[in-house]
Coordinates of C-alpha atoms in Angstrom, one line a residue:
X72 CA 0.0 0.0 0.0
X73 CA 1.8 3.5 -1.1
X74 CA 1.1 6.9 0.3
X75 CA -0.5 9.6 -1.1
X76 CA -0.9 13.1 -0.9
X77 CA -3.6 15.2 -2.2
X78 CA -4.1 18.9 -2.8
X79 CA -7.1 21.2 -3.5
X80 CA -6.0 24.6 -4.6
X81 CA -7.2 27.6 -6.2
X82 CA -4.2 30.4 -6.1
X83 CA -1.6 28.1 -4.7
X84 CA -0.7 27.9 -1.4
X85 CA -1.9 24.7 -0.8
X86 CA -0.1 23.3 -3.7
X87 CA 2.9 24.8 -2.5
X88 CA 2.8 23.0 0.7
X89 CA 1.8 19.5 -1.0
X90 CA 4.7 19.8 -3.3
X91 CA 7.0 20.7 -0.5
X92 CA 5.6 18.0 1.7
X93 CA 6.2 15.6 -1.5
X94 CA 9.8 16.4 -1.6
X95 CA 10.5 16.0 1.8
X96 CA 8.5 12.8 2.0
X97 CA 9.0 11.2 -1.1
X98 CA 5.5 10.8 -1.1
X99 CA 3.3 11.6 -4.4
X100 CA 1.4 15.0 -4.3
X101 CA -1.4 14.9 -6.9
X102 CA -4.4 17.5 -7.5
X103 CA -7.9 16.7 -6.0
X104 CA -9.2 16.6 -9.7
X105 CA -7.4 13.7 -10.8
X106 CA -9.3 11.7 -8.2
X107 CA -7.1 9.6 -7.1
X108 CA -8.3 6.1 -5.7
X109 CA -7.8 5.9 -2.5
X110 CA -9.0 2.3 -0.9
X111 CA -4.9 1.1 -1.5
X112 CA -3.8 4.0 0.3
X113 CA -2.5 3.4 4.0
X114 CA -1.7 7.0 4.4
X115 CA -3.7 10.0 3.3
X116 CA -3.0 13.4 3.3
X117 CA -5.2 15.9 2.2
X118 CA -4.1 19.4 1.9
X119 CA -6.5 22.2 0.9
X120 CA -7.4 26.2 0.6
X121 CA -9.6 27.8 3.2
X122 CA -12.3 29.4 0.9
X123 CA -15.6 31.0 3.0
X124 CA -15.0 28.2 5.4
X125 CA -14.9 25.3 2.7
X126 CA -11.8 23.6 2.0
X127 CA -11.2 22.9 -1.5
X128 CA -11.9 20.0 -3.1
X129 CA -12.0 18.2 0.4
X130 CA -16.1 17.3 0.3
X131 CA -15.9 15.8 -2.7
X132 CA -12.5 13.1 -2.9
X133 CA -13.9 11.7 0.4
X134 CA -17.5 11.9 -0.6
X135 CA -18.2 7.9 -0.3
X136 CA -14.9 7.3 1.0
X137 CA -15.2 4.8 4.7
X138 CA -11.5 4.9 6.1
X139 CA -10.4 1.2 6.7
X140 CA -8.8 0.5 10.0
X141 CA -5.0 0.1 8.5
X142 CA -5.5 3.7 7.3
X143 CA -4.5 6.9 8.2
X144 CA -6.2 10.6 7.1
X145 CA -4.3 13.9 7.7
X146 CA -6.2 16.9 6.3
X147 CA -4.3 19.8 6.1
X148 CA -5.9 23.7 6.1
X149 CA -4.1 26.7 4.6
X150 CA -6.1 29.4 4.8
X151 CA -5.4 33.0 5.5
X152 CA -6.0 33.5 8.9
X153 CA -3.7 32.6 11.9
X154 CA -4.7 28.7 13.2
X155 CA -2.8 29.5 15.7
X156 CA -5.1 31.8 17.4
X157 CA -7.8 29.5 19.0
X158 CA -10.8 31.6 17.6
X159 CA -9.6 30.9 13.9
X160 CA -9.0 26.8 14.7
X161 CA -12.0 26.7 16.4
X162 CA -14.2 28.1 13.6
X163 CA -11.9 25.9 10.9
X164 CA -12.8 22.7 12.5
X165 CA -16.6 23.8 12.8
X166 CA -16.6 24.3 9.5
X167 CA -14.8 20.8 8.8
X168 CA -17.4 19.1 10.3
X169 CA -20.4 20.4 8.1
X170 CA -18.0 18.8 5.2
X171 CA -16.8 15.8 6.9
X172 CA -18.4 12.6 8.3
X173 CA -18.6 11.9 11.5
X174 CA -16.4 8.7 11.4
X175 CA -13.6 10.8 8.7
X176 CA -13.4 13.9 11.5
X177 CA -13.3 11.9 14.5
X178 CA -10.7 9.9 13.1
X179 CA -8.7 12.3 10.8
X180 CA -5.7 14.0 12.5
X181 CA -5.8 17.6 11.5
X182 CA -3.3 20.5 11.1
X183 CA -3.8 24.0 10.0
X184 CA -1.5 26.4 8.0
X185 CA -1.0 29.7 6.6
X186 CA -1.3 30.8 3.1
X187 CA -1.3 33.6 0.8
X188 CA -3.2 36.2 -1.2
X189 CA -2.9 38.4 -4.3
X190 CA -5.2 40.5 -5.1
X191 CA -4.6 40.7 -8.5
X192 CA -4.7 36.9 -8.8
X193 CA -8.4 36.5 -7.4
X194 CA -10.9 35.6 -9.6
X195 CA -13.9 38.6 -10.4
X196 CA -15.8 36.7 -7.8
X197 CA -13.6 36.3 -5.6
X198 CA -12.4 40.2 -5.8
X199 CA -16.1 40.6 -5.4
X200 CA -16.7 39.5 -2.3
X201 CA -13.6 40.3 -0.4
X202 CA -14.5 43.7 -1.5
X203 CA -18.3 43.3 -0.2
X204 CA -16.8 41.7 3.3
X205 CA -14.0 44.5 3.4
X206 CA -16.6 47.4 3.1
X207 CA -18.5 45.7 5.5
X208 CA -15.6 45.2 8.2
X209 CA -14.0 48.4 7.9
X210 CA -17.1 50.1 9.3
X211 CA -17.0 47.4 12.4
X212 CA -15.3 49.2 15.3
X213 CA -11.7 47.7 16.3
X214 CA -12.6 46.4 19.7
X215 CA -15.7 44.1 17.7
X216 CA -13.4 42.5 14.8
X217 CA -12.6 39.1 15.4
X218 CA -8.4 37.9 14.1
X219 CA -10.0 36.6 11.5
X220 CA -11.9 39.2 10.2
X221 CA -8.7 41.9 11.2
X222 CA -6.5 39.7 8.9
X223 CA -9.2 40.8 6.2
X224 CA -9.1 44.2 6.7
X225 CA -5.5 44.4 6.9
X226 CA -4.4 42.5 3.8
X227 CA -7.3 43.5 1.5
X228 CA -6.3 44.7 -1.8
X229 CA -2.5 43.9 -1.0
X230 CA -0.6 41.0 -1.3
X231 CA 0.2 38.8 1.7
X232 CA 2.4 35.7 1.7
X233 CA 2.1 33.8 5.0
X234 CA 3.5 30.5 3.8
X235 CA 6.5 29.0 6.1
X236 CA 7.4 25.1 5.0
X237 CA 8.9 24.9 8.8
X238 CA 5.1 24.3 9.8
X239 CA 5.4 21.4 7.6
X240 CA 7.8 19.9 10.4
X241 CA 5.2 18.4 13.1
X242 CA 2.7 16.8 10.1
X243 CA 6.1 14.9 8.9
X244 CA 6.9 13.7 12.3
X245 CA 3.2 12.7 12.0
X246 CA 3.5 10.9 8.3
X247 CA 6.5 9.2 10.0
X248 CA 5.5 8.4 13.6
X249 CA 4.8 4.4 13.3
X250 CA 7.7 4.1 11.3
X251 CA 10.0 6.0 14.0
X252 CA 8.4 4.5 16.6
X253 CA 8.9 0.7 14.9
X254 CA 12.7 1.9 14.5
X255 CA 13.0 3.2 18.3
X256 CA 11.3 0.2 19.8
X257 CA 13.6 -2.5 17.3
X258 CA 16.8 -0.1 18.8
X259 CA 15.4 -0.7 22.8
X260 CA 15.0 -4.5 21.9
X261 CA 18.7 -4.7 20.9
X262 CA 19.9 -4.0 24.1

């Protein structure tokens, strides 16, 4: 059973972490689209862009998918907002759970990054609404704004690049845990 790694991304970020992660790992990083069949898989990464709560692509690869007990899932956020504010992961993992099963979240081990935006990259839509949300944020007094929504206000219209591949670091002692552990234990029962 080989490893995979999966990424759902619309300006980048995410795909810059999966092909990061790839190279570090050794582990193939393929788009979402491609669907990718994943019941030979024993280890499952799933890397995708915070979009109005929604990770990318993330709903529909593990639609019908029922993870089988030698398996492992690590989804991976990148979104624009600091996950390491409790506020931000709190809201990131309700909103994982409207797109996740029960069994999938419950089961999944979940890390949260930093991304990116450029303006001048977003889509008409896109543009659209950050400008509806800014107009509607910058009128919101200080004291009321939530991280989240100060993060909006502070990088609209600009470009912001939040992406560090050290925060890769503790979901690659994670892809490698059993194997280090396995290693450790084979060490303690040579002595």
């Amino acid at each position: 059973m080989e490893n995979i790694i999966i990424y759902g991304s619309k300006y980048g970020s995410s795909q810059k972490y999966a092909e990061e992660l790839s190279a570090r790992t050794k582990i193939p990083a393929v788009n979402f689209q491609s669907m990718p069949q994943l019941s030979d898989k024993k280890k499952i990464i799933y890397i995708g862009g915070l979009y109005a709560g929604t990770v990318t692509g993330l709903a529909n690869t593990l639609r019908s998918f029922n993870l089988k007990e030698n398996q492992r899932l690590i989804i991976v956020t990148v979104g624009l907002s600091d996950p390491s504010e409790p506020e931000n992961r709190s809201n990131i993992r309700s909103s994982l759970k409207k797109q996740l099963c029960n069994e999938l979240f419950e089961k999944a081990k979940i890390f949260h990054l930093r991304g990116a935006i450029d303006y001048t990259k977003l889509s008409f839509t896109h543009r659209t609404l950050m400008s509806l949300l800014y107009k509607a944020l910058h009128k919101t007094p200080e004291e009321k704004l939530t991280s989240q929504n100060r993060t909006i206000v502070e990088t609209y219209g600009k470009q912001a690049d939040y992406i560090n591949f050290r925060a890769l670091e503790p979901i690659i002692f994670e892809i490698k845990k059993e194997s280090l552990i396995k290693s450790f234990l084979c060490r303690a029962e040579s002595f």
